[in-house]
PDB file of C-alpha atoms in Angstrom:
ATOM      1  CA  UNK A   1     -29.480  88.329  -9.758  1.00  0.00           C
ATOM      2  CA  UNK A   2     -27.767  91.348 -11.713  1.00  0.00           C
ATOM      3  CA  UNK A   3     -25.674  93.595  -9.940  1.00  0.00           C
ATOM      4  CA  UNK A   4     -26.622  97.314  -9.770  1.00  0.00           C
ATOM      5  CA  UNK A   5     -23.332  98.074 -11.450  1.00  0.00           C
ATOM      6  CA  UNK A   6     -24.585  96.301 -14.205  1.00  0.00           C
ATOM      7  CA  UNK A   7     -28.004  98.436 -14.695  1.00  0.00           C
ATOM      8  CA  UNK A   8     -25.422 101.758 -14.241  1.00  0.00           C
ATOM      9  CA  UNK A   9     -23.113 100.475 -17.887  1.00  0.00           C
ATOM     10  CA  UNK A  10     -26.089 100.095 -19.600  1.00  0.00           C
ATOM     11  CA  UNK A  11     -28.065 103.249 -18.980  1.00  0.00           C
ATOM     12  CA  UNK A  12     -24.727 105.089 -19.250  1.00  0.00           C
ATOM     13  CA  UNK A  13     -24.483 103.070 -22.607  1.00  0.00           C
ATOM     14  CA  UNK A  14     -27.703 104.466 -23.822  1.00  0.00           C
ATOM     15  CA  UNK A  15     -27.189 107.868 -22.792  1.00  0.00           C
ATOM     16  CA  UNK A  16     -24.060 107.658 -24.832  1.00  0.00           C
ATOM     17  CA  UNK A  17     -25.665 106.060 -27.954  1.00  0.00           C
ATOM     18  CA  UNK A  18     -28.578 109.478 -27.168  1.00  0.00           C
ATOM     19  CA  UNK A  19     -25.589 111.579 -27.221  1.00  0.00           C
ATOM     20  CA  UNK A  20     -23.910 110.556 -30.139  1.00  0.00           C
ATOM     21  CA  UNK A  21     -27.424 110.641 -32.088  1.00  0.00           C
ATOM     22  CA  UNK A  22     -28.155 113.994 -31.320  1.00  0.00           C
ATOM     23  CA  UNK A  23     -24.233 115.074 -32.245  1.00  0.00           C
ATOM     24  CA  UNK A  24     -24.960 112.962 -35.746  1.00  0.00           C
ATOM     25  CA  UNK A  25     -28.326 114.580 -35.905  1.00  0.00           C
ATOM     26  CA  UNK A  26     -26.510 117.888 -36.103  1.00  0.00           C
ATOM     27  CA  UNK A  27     -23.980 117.149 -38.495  1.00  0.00           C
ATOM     28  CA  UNK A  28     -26.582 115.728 -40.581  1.00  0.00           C
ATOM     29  CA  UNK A  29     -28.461 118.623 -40.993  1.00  0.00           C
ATOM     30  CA  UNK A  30     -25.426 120.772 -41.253  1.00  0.00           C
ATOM     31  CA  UNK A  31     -24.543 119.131 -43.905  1.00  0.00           C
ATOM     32  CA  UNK A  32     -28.304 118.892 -45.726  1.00  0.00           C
ATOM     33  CA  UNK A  33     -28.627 122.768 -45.359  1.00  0.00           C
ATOM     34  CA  UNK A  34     -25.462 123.438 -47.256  1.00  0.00           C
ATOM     35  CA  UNK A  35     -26.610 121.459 -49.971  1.00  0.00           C
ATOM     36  CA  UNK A  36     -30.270 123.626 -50.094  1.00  0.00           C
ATOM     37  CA  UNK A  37     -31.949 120.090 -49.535  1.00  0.00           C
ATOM     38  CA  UNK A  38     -34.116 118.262 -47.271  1.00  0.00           C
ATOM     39  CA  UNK A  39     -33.666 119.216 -43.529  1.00  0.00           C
ATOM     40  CA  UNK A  40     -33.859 117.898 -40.066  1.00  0.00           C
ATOM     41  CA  UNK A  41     -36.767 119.841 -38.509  1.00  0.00           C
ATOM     42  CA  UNK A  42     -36.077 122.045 -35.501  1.00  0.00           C
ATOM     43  CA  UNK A  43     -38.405 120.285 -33.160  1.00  0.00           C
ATOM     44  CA  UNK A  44     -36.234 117.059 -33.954  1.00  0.00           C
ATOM     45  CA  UNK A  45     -33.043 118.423 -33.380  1.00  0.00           C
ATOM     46  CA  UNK A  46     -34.556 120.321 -30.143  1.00  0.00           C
ATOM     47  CA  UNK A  47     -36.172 116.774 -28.878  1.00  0.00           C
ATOM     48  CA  UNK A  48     -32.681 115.335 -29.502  1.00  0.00           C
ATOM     49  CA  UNK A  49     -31.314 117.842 -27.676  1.00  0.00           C
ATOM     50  CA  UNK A  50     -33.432 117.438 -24.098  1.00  0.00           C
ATOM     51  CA  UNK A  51     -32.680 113.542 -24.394  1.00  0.00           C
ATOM     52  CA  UNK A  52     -28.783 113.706 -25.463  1.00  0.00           C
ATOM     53  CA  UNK A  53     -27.915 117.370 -24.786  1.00  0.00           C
ATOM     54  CA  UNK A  54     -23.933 116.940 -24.442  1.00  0.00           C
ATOM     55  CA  UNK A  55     -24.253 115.725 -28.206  1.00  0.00           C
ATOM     56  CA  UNK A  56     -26.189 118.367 -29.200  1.00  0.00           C
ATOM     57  CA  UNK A  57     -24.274 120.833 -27.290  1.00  0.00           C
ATOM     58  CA  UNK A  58     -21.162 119.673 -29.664  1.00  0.00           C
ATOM     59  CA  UNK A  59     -22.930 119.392 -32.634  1.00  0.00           C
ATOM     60  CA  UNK A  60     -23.756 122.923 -32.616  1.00  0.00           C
ATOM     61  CA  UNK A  61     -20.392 123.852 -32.104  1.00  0.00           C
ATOM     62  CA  UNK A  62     -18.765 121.199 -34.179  1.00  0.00           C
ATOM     63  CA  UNK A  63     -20.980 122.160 -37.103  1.00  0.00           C
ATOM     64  CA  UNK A  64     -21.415 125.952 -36.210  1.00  0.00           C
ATOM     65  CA  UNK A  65     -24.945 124.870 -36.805  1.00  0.00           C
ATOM     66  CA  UNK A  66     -28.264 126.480 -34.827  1.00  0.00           C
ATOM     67  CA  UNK A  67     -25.713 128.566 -32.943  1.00  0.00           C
ATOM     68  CA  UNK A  68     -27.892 131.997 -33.703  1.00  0.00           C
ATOM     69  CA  UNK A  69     -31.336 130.200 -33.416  1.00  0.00           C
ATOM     70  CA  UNK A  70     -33.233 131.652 -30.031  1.00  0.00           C
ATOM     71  CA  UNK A  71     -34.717 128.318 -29.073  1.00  0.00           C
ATOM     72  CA  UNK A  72     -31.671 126.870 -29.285  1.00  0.00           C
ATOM     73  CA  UNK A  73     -29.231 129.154 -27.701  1.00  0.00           C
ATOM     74  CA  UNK A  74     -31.269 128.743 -24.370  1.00  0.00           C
ATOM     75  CA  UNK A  75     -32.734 125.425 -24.780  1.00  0.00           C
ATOM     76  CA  UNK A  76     -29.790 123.142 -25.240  1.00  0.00           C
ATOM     77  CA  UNK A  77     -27.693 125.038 -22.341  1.00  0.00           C
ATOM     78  CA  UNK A  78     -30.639 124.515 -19.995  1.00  0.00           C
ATOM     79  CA  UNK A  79     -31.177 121.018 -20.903  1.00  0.00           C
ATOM     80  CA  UNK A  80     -27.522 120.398 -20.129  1.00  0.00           C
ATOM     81  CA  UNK A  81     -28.339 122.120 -16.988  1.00  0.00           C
ATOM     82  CA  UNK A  82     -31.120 119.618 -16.197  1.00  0.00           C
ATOM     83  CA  UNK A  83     -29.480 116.636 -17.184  1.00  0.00           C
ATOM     84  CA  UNK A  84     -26.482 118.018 -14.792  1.00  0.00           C
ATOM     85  CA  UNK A  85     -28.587 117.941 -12.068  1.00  0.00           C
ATOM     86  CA  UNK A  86     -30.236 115.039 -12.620  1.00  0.00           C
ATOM     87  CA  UNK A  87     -27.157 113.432 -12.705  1.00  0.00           C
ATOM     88  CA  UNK A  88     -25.700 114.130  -9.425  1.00  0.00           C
ATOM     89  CA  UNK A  89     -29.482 114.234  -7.872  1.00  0.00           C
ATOM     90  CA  UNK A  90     -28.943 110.028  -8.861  1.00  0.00           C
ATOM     91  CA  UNK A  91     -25.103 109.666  -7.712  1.00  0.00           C
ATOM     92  CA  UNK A  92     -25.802 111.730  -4.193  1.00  0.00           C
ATOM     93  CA  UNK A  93     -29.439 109.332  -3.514  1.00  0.00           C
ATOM     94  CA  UNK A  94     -29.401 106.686  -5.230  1.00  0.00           C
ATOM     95  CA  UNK A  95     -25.357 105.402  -5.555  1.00  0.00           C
TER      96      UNK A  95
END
């Protein structure tokens, strides 16, 4: 039988790996936009953003990238905001 604490390392391992995507993601396009060539598309980077928002959160700071885009001025900061409570919704009930 697995241990709980078991299931908890590797979701927190995947929401890492999310995180880091999305922060890569970022940098990626950063990068392709200063070059005038092929681009992540905005939905992309905004679907990376709901499932690894921390990463995309520092990506657009990192990168000073999408930081003037509407969409994602509120979007990301609201997704953190969901994953945030989400978060402590499963520590306070569940753990």
């Amino acid at each position: 039988m697995v241990e709980i604490s078991s299931y908890i390392i590797f979701l927190a391992a995947i929401y890492l790996i999310l995180n880091i995507i999305a922060f890569c993601a970022y940098g990626f396009d950063k990068a392709k936009a200063s070059m005038n060539r092929w681009r992540v598309t905005e939905k992309t980077l905004l679907i990376l953003a709901f499932f690894g928002p921390f990463g995309a959160y520092a990506g657009m700071m990192a990168f000073r990238h999408k930081t003037q885009k509407k969409p994602f001025t509120w979007a990301v900061p609201l997704f953190m905001l969901i994953h945030i409570i989400l978060g402590v919704a499963l520590v306070y009930f569940v753990l």
